[in-house]
Every structure is written in C-alpha cells, then in structure tokens.
CSV table of C-alpha atoms and ligand atoms in Angstrom, one decimal:
chain,number,residue,atom,x,y,z
A,11,MET,CA,81.3,7.3,89.7
A,12,ASN,CA,84.2,6.7,92.5
A,13,ALA,CA,84.0,7.3,96.1
A,14,GLY,CA,86.6,9.8,97.3
A,15,ILE,CA,87.6,11.9,100.2
A,16,VAL,CA,85.4,15.1,100.4
A,17,GLY,CA,86.6,16.4,103.8
A,18,ILE,CA,89.3,15.6,106.2
A,19,GLY,CA,90.5,16.6,109.9
A,20,ARG,CA,92.5,15.2,112.6
A,21,PHE,CA,93.0,15.7,116.3
A,22,LEU,CA,96.2,15.3,118.6
A,23,PRO,CA,96.4,15.5,122.1
A,24,GLU,CA,98.5,18.6,123.5
A,25,LYS,CA,100.9,16.6,125.9
A,26,VAL,CA,104.2,15.8,124.1
A,27,VAL,CA,106.2,12.9,125.6
A,28,THR,CA,109.8,13.0,124.2
A,29,ASN,CA,112.3,10.1,124.1
A,30,PHE,CA,114.2,11.9,126.9
A,31,ASP,CA,111.1,11.7,129.0
A,32,LEU,CA,111.0,8.1,128.5
A,33,GLU,CA,114.5,7.8,129.7
A,34,ASN,CA,113.6,8.8,132.9
A,35,MET,CA,110.8,6.1,133.1
A,36,MET,CA,112.4,3.0,131.6
A,37,ASP,CA,115.9,1.4,130.6
A,38,THR,CA,115.9,3.3,127.1
A,39,SER,CA,117.7,5.9,125.2
A,40,ASP,CA,116.8,8.7,122.7
A,41,GLU,CA,119.6,7.4,120.5
A,42,TRP,CA,118.1,3.8,120.5
A,43,ILE,CA,114.6,4.9,119.8
A,44,ARG,CA,115.5,7.3,117.1
A,45,THR,CA,117.9,5.0,115.2
A,46,ARG,CA,115.7,2.0,115.3
A,47,THR,CA,112.2,3.6,114.8
A,48,GLY,CA,112.7,7.2,113.8
A,49,ILE,CA,110.4,8.3,116.6
A,50,GLU,CA,111.5,11.4,118.6
A,51,GLU,CA,108.2,12.1,120.5
A,52,ARG,CA,104.7,11.2,120.6
A,53,ARG,CA,101.3,12.8,121.9
A,54,ILE,CA,99.5,11.2,125.0
A,55,ALA,CA,95.8,12.0,125.8
A,56,ASP,CA,95.0,13.1,129.5
A,57,ASP,CA,92.8,10.8,131.6
A,58,ASP,CA,89.7,12.8,130.9
A,59,THR,CA,90.0,12.4,127.2
A,60,ASP,CA,89.0,9.0,125.8
A,61,THR,CA,88.9,7.5,122.3
A,62,SER,CA,85.4,8.9,121.5
A,63,ASP,CA,86.4,12.5,122.6
A,64,MET,CA,89.3,12.5,120.0
A,65,ALA,CA,87.2,11.0,117.2
A,66,PHE,CA,84.6,13.7,117.9
A,67,GLU,CA,87.3,16.4,117.5
A,68,ALA,CA,88.7,15.0,114.4
A,69,ALA,CA,85.1,14.3,113.0
A,70,LYS,CA,84.0,17.9,113.4
A,71,LYS,CA,86.8,19.3,111.5
A,72,ALA,CA,86.2,16.6,108.6
A,73,ILE,CA,82.5,17.5,108.4
A,74,GLN,CA,83.2,21.2,108.3
A,75,ASP,CA,85.9,20.6,105.6
A,76,ALA,CA,83.4,18.6,103.6
A,77,GLY,CA,80.9,21.5,103.9
A,78,ILE,CA,78.2,19.2,104.9
A,79,THR,CA,76.1,18.8,108.2
A,80,ALA,CA,76.4,15.9,110.5
A,81,GLU,CA,72.5,15.1,109.6
A,82,GLU,CA,73.7,14.3,106.3
A,83,ILE,CA,76.0,11.4,107.3
A,84,ASP,CA,74.6,8.0,106.4
A,85,LEU,CA,77.1,5.7,108.1
A,86,ILE,CA,79.8,6.1,110.7
A,87,LEU,CA,82.7,3.6,110.6
A,88,VAL,CA,85.3,4.0,113.4
A,89,ALA,CA,88.5,2.0,113.1
A,90,THR,CA,90.0,1.4,116.4
A,91,VAL,CA,91.5,-1.1,118.9
A,92,THR,CA,91.0,1.0,121.9
A,93,PRO,CA,87.2,1.8,122.3
A,94,ASP,CA,86.1,3.5,125.3
A,95,GLN,CA,84.5,0.2,126.3
A,96,PRO,CA,83.7,-3.0,124.5
A,97,PHE,CA,80.1,-1.7,123.6
A,98,PRO,CA,78.5,0.5,122.9
A,99,SER,CA,80.7,1.1,119.8
A,100,VAL,CA,82.7,4.4,119.7
A,101,ALA,CA,80.8,5.0,116.4
A,102,CYS,CA,77.5,5.1,118.3
A,103,MET,CA,79.1,7.3,121.0
A,104,LEU,CA,80.3,9.5,118.1
A,105,GLN,CA,76.9,9.4,116.3
A,106,GLU,CA,75.4,11.0,119.6
A,107,LYS,CA,78.1,13.5,120.1
A,108,LEU,CA,77.9,14.7,116.6
A,109,GLY,CA,73.9,14.7,116.3
A,110,ALA,CA,74.3,12.6,113.3
A,111,ALA,CA,70.7,11.2,113.8
A,112,LYS,CA,70.1,9.3,110.4
A,113,ALA,CA,73.7,7.5,110.4
A,114,ALA,CA,74.0,3.7,110.9
A,115,ALA,CA,77.2,3.2,113.2
A,116,MET,CA,79.8,0.4,113.9
A,117,ASP,CA,83.5,0.0,114.9
A,118,ILE,CA,85.9,-1.8,112.8
A,119,SER,CA,88.6,-4.0,114.3
A,120,ALA,CA,91.5,-4.1,111.9
A,121,ALA,CA,94.3,-2.7,114.2
A,122,CYS,CA,96.7,-0.4,112.3
A,123,ALA,CA,95.1,-1.2,108.9
A,124,GLY,CA,91.6,-0.1,110.2
A,125,PHE,CA,91.5,3.1,108.4
A,126,MET,CA,92.1,1.3,104.9
A,127,TYR,CA,89.4,-1.2,105.8
A,128,GLY,CA,87.0,1.7,106.9
A,129,MET,CA,87.6,3.5,103.7
A,130,VAL,CA,87.2,0.5,101.5
A,131,THR,CA,83.9,-0.3,103.2
A,132,ALA,CA,82.7,3.2,102.7
A,133,LYS,CA,83.5,2.9,99.0
A,134,GLN,CA,81.1,0.0,98.7
A,135,PHE,CA,78.2,1.6,100.0
A,136,ILE,CA,78.8,4.9,98.2
A,137,GLU,CA,79.7,3.4,94.8
A,138,ALA,CA,76.4,1.0,95.0
A,139,ASN,CA,74.4,4.3,95.4
A,140,VAL,CA,73.2,3.1,98.7
A,141,TYR,CA,74.6,5.8,100.8
A,142,LYS,CA,76.0,9.2,100.0
A,143,TYR,CA,78.3,10.4,102.8
A,144,VAL,CA,80.3,8.0,105.1
A,145,LEU,CA,82.2,9.4,108.0
A,146,VAL,CA,85.3,7.0,108.4
A,147,VAL,CA,87.4,7.7,111.6
A,148,GLY,CA,90.8,6.2,112.6
A,149,VAL,CA,91.4,6.6,116.2
A,150,GLU,CA,93.6,5.3,119.1
A,151,LYS,CA,94.1,6.0,122.7
A,152,LEU,CA,97.0,3.4,122.6
A,153,SER,CA,98.5,5.0,126.0
A,154,LYS,CA,95.6,3.2,128.1
A,155,ILE,CA,96.8,-0.3,126.8
A,156,THR,CA,100.5,0.2,126.9
A,157,ASP,CA,102.7,-1.5,129.5
A,158,TRP,CA,104.9,1.5,130.6
A,159,SER,CA,107.2,-0.9,132.0
A,160,ASP,CA,107.9,-2.8,128.7
A,161,ARG,CA,110.5,-0.8,126.8
A,162,ASN,CA,109.9,-3.3,123.9
A,163,THR,CA,106.6,-1.5,123.1
A,164,ALA,CA,106.1,1.6,125.3
A,165,VAL,CA,108.4,3.6,123.2
A,166,LEU,CA,106.5,3.0,119.9
A,167,PHE,CA,103.0,4.3,120.4
A,168,GLY,CA,101.0,7.5,120.6
A,169,ASP,CA,97.6,8.7,120.8
A,170,GLY,CA,95.4,10.7,118.2
A,171,ALA,CA,92.6,10.7,115.5
A,172,GLY,CA,92.0,11.2,111.9
A,173,ALA,CA,88.7,11.4,110.2
A,174,ALA,CA,87.6,11.7,106.7
A,175,ILE,CA,84.1,12.1,104.9
A,176,LEU,CA,83.8,9.9,101.9
A,177,GLY,CA,81.4,10.6,99.3
A,178,PRO,CA,81.0,10.7,95.5
A,179,VAL,CA,83.7,12.7,93.6
A,180,SER,CA,83.8,14.0,90.1
A,181,GLY,CA,85.7,12.7,87.0
A,182,ASN,CA,88.6,10.1,87.6
A,183,ARG,CA,89.3,11.1,91.2
A,184,GLY,CA,88.6,9.0,94.2
A,185,ILE,CA,89.6,5.5,95.1
A,186,LEU,CA,90.9,3.9,91.9
A,187,SER,CA,91.9,0.4,93.4
A,188,PHE,CA,92.5,-1.4,96.7
A,189,GLU,CA,93.7,-4.3,98.3
A,190,LEU,CA,92.8,-5.7,101.7
A,191,GLY,CA,94.2,-8.7,103.6
A,192,ALA,CA,94.5,-10.8,106.8
A,193,ASP,CA,96.6,-13.6,108.0
A,194,GLY,CA,95.3,-14.9,111.4
A,195,THR,CA,98.1,-17.3,111.5
A,196,GLY,CA,100.1,-14.3,112.5
A,197,GLY,CA,97.8,-13.0,115.2
A,198,LYS,CA,100.3,-14.3,117.9
A,199,HIS,CA,103.0,-11.8,117.1
A,200,LEU,CA,101.0,-8.7,118.1
A,201,TYR,CA,97.9,-8.8,120.4
A,202,GLN,CA,96.4,-7.3,123.5
A,203,ASP,CA,96.1,-9.4,126.7
A,204,GLU,CA,95.9,-6.7,129.4
A,205,TYR,CA,98.5,-4.6,127.4
A,206,ILE,CA,100.0,-4.7,124.1
A,207,ILE,CA,102.3,-7.7,123.4
A,208,MET,CA,104.5,-7.6,120.4
A,209,ASN,CA,107.1,-9.8,118.7
A,210,GLY,CA,108.7,-6.9,117.0
A,211,ARG,CA,111.0,-8.7,114.8
A,212,GLU,CA,108.3,-10.8,113.3
A,213,VAL,CA,105.9,-7.9,112.7
A,214,PHE,CA,108.8,-6.1,111.1
A,215,LYS,CA,109.5,-9.0,108.7
A,216,PHE,CA,105.8,-9.1,107.7
A,217,ALA,CA,105.6,-5.3,107.3
A,218,VAL,CA,108.5,-5.0,105.1
A,219,ARG,CA,107.3,-7.8,102.8
A,220,GLN,CA,103.6,-6.7,102.9
A,221,MET,CA,103.6,-3.1,102.5
A,222,GLY,CA,105.7,-2.9,99.3
A,223,GLU,CA,103.8,-6.0,97.9
A,224,SER,CA,100.4,-4.4,98.6
A,225,CYS,CA,101.5,-1.0,97.0
A,226,ILE,CA,102.6,-2.7,93.9
A,227,ASN,CA,99.4,-4.6,93.5
A,228,VAL,CA,97.0,-1.6,93.9
A,229,LEU,CA,99.0,0.2,91.1
A,230,GLU,CA,98.7,-2.9,89.0
A,231,LYS,CA,95.0,-3.1,89.6
A,232,ALA,CA,94.5,0.6,88.6
A,233,GLY,CA,96.8,0.1,85.6
A,234,LEU,CA,99.3,2.7,86.9
A,235,ALA,CA,103.0,2.9,86.8
A,236,LYS,CA,105.2,3.5,89.8
A,237,GLU,CA,106.6,6.8,88.1
A,238,GLU,CA,102.9,8.1,88.3
A,239,VAL,CA,102.7,8.2,91.9
A,240,ASP,CA,102.7,11.7,93.2
A,241,PHE,CA,102.7,10.9,97.1
A,242,PHE,CA,103.0,7.8,99.2
A,243,ILE,CA,101.3,7.8,102.7
A,244,PRO,CA,102.5,4.8,104.6
A,245,HIS,CA,101.3,3.7,108.1
A,246,GLN,CA,103.7,5.4,110.5
A,247,ALA,CA,105.1,2.7,112.5
A,248,ASN,CA,108.8,2.7,111.9
A,249,ILE,CA,110.8,4.8,109.7
A,250,ARG,CA,112.9,1.6,108.5
A,251,ILE,CA,109.7,-0.3,107.5
A,252,MET,CA,108.4,2.9,105.7
A,253,GLU,CA,111.8,3.3,103.8
A,254,SER,CA,111.7,-0.2,102.6
A,255,ALA,CA,108.3,0.3,101.1
A,256,ARG,CA,109.4,3.6,99.6
A,257,GLN,CA,112.2,1.9,97.9
A,258,ARG,CA,110.2,-0.8,96.5
A,259,LEU,CA,107.8,1.8,95.0
A,260,GLU,CA,110.8,3.7,93.8
A,261,VAL,CA,109.2,6.9,95.3
A,262,PRO,CA,111.7,9.7,96.1
A,263,GLU,CA,112.1,10.6,99.7
A,264,GLU,CA,110.2,14.0,99.4
A,265,LYS,CA,107.2,12.3,98.2
A,266,MET,CA,106.7,10.1,101.4
A,267,SER,CA,104.8,11.3,104.2
A,268,LYS,CA,106.9,11.2,107.4
A,269,THR,CA,105.2,12.0,110.8
A,270,VAL,CA,106.3,9.1,112.8
A,271,GLN,CA,109.0,11.3,114.5
A,272,LYS,CA,106.4,13.6,116.0
A,273,TYR,CA,103.6,11.4,116.8
A,274,GLY,CA,105.0,7.8,117.0
A,275,ASN,CA,102.9,4.8,115.9
A,276,THR,CA,99.1,5.9,116.2
A,277,SER,CA,97.9,2.8,114.6
A,278,ALA,CA,94.6,3.3,112.6
A,279,ALA,CA,94.9,7.1,113.0
A,280,SER,CA,98.5,7.5,111.5
A,281,ILE,CA,97.4,7.4,107.8
A,282,PRO,CA,94.7,10.2,108.1
A,283,ILE,CA,96.7,12.2,110.5
A,284,SER,CA,99.5,12.2,108.0
A,285,MET,CA,97.3,13.0,105.1
A,286,VAL,CA,96.1,16.1,106.8
A,287,GLU,CA,99.7,17.2,107.7
A,288,GLU,CA,100.7,17.0,103.9
A,289,LEU,CA,97.5,18.9,102.9
A,290,GLU,CA,98.4,21.7,105.3
A,291,ALA,CA,102.0,21.7,104.0
A,292,GLY,CA,100.6,22.0,100.4
A,293,LYS,CA,102.2,18.8,99.3
A,294,ILE,CA,99.1,17.1,98.1
A,295,LYS,CA,97.0,18.8,95.2
A,296,ASP,CA,94.1,18.1,93.3
A,297,ASP,CA,94.5,15.0,90.9
A,298,ASP,CA,97.7,13.9,92.7
A,299,LEU,CA,97.9,10.2,92.6
A,300,ILE,CA,98.3,9.0,96.1
A,301,VAL,CA,99.2,5.5,97.5
A,302,MET,CA,98.4,4.6,101.0
A,303,VAL,CA,99.3,1.4,102.9
A,304,GLY,CA,98.5,0.0,106.5
A,305,PHE,CA,99.6,-3.1,108.2
A,306,GLY,CA,99.1,-4.4,111.8
A,307,GLY,CA,97.7,-6.8,114.3
A,308,GLY,CA,95.6,-9.5,113.1
A,309,LEU,CA,97.8,-9.7,111.0
A,310,THR,CA,95.9,-7.3,108.6
A,311,TRP,CA,97.0,-5.2,105.6
A,312,GLY,CA,95.3,-2.7,103.4
A,313,ALA,CA,96.4,-0.5,100.5
A,314,ILE,CA,94.6,2.3,98.5
A,315,ALA,CA,95.4,4.1,95.2
A,316,LEU,CA,93.5,7.2,95.2
A,317,ARG,CA,93.3,10.3,93.1
A,318,TRP,CA,92.9,13.4,95.1
A,319,GLY,CA,90.2,15.9,94.9
A,320,LYS,CA,86.4,16.3,95.3
B,414,UT7,O1,101.8,-0.9,113.7
B,414,UT7,C1,102.3,-2.1,113.7
B,414,UT7,C2,103.1,-2.4,115.2
B,414,UT7,N1,104.3,-2.7,115.2
B,414,UT7,C3,105.4,-2.5,114.4
B,414,UT7,O2,105.3,-1.9,113.5
B,414,UT7,C4,106.5,-3.0,115.2
B,414,UT7,C5,107.6,-3.7,114.0
B,414,UT7,N2,108.8,-3.8,114.7
B,414,UT7,C6,110.0,-2.9,114.9
B,414,UT7,O3,109.5,-1.6,114.5
B,414,UT7,C7,111.2,-3.2,115.4
B,414,UT7,O4,111.1,-4.6,115.6
B,414,UT7,C8,111.3,-2.6,116.9
B,414,UT7,C9,111.5,-1.3,116.7
B,414,UT7,C10,110.2,-3.1,117.7
B,414,UT7,C11,112.5,-3.4,117.5
B,414,UT7,O5,113.7,-3.0,116.7
B,414,UT7,P1,114.7,-4.1,116.3
B,414,UT7,O6,115.8,-3.4,115.6
B,414,UT7,O7,113.8,-5.2,115.7
B,414,UT7,O8,115.3,-4.5,117.8
B,414,UT7,P2,115.2,-5.9,118.4
B,414,UT7,O9,113.8,-6.3,119.0
B,414,UT7,O10,116.0,-7.0,117.7
B,414,UT7,O11,116.0,-5.6,119.7
B,414,UT7,C12,117.3,-5.4,119.7
B,414,UT7,C13,117.8,-5.0,121.2
B,414,UT7,C14,117.4,-6.0,122.1
B,414,UT7,O12,118.5,-6.1,123.0
B,414,UT7,P3,119.5,-7.6,122.9
B,414,UT7,O13,118.5,-8.7,123.3
B,414,UT7,O14,119.9,-7.6,121.5
B,414,UT7,O15,120.2,-7.4,124.1
B,414,UT7,C15,116.4,-5.3,122.9
B,414,UT7,O16,116.1,-5.9,124.3
B,414,UT7,O17,117.3,-3.9,121.6
B,414,UT7,C16,116.7,-3.8,122.8
B,414,UT7,N3,115.5,-3.0,123.0
B,414,UT7,C17,115.7,-1.9,123.5
B,414,UT7,N4,116.8,-1.0,123.9
B,414,UT7,C18,116.6,0.2,124.3
B,414,UT7,C19,114.3,-3.2,122.7
B,414,UT7,N5,113.5,-2.1,123.1
B,414,UT7,C20,114.4,-1.2,123.5
B,414,UT7,C21,114.3,0.1,123.9
B,414,UT7,N6,115.3,0.8,124.4
B,414,UT7,N7,113.1,0.7,123.9
C-alpha cells in the first residue's frame, strides 16, 4: 500500500503586486525581473493575515476535497520558514483553528524543499500503518521577512499556502519514490538574519545542478523512464532554473507547471499551489506520473515521483 494525495487545496492573498509596482519602490524594472526570473506579479498578504491564517484557508479546502473531517486527521505537518512566532508552531495553531483534536502537530523547517520533506514524512507514518490521514501544508508569508529596499531579493518572493491530505491510496498510485537531501555547508548562501539574505548566483548554480539530478534519481529508484513522465512540477523560483531541470528530464514545455509568473517564489507553498492550478486546468489526470522537485535554503532539496489518484 502506498501513501498518496487524497485531497488538496490552496490559498492566495488577493493583493497583487506587479513588477511595475516594484519599479516605483526600488531601482528595478519589469524587463529585468521578467527576463531574469520569469516573474510578472506576486501576491502579498495584508497585515491582518498571518501564516497560520493562510494555512487554515488552504487546509479547509484540502480536507473538503478529501471528503474527510478534521477530527480524522492524525498528524499535521506545516512546512514554513515564516511561522507566526517561534512557538507554538503553526501546526499547533492550525490544529486549534481546524478543531483537529486528535492530531499531533509540528512544523518542518526545510525552506523551499519543505513540502517535499513534509510529504515524505507523512508517507512513513501512513505506510507503516501508524496513521491514516496526515495534513501537509506548505505556507509562507515571505513578505514579512523581505527587505523591501533590497532589489536582489525583494522582487523574487510572494505569499501563499498549499495543503494536501495524504492517506492510503489504491493500486499502484501514490508516492513511488523520493529523494531528500541537505548540504549545510551551503547554508551561508541563503538565510534569514532579520531579512532574507541571498547569494543569488550560488543558489542558482546549486539549484540547476540539484534539481535535474534529483529528478533523474527518483525516476531511477522507481524503475521508470523519462518518457513516462506525464507532468513535471518544479519549485517555482526562477523560470531559468525550472527550464534547465525540464530539459534534463526531457519533458516537453507543455508538461511543466509554470505559475512563477503569477505568484513569484512562494517557497514551501509553490509546489502544492502549482499542483492545484494544474488540476483545475485539467492537466493532471488519474494515473498520471508526476515528478515534483524542490530546493532551497539549508541548503535542502527533495524530489518525489507520484502516480496521481486516490
Ligand atoms: O527558492 C530558492 C530561492 N532562491 C533562488 O531560487 C534564487 C536563485 N538565483 C536566481 O534566481 C538569480 O541568481 C537571481 C534572479 C537572483 C539573479 O539573477 P542573475 O542572472 O544571477 O543576476 P546577478 O545576480 O548576476 O545580477 C546581475 C545584475 C547585477 O548588476 P551588476 O553587478 O552586473 O551591475 C545586479 O546588481 O543585475 C543587478 N540586479 C538587478 N537589477 C535590476 C539584481 N537584482 C536586480 C533587480 N533589478 N531586481
């Protein structure tokens, strides 16, 4: 029996900040941002909406989509680097908001790879028959740790949340293979002091190398060929990084999820947000083979090969 996604949902704040808005705030241009990153606009949460609020909105949709009740959730894992406060965890706040009384709850700190870490953790509990339903949320309010005077980082990020209920799925569906990794020696390239500090070029090089590599590795582990991939969902950080991974996987353009232009880099939320986008567009169907890959601060990375469907 495999663990798979049995319900999914997302939340994006309403406020849109375009590249042209940023031109009025700092020394940058729509042209530079679009050509270097692929980003055209991003969503920014208002002051009254914190990380746990966005997590709650996405989680409610995932629970409804799964056709379960909050009381049935055994474990809540929230992947975030922007918790409301250091503790209690966002997962505990979410447990209260949802009324998921029997669920254990903790946050996962793995930056942009956090949702991959969360899914793989959920898989262990489900396939060991310890828990049936695990709620995994990727959520960030990066705007609150963004230095709006630093054009090197401020143009890249956005806020949002994606949530999935993981549970047992039928047949050969679900998570077929995974790879998680970390390289603490690269931690100095992307971290939070008061605000996000990043050596963009170093992160770029790491991402290009690691994303392609991890995708190939998960396919190999599952005994699958590149040609069998139906849909590719990379972490939405930069279109140039995504493109290099896509070419390594030899997946045609129309089979790669691309939401970075609308939402920017939403860190741990980007993969589940993109997944919902593609489902709503009818691009992901039952039994499709999906490869997902994330990378980020830590440095961390994670990839999953998943056969879609309950
Ligand atoms: O989820 C993981 C999080 N991080 C990432 O994924 C980031 C990975 N890195 C990247 O995406 C890219 O490295 C960036 C988009 C951050 C930067 O692109 P780049 O092609 O590596 O540009 P660069 O850092 O080499 O900078 C080129 C120039 C510099 O000017 P000089 O020194 O050549 O005169 C920068 O000062 O572009 C300048 N620049 C900007 N200009 C206009 C940097 N940011 C901006 C900006 N607007 N926002």
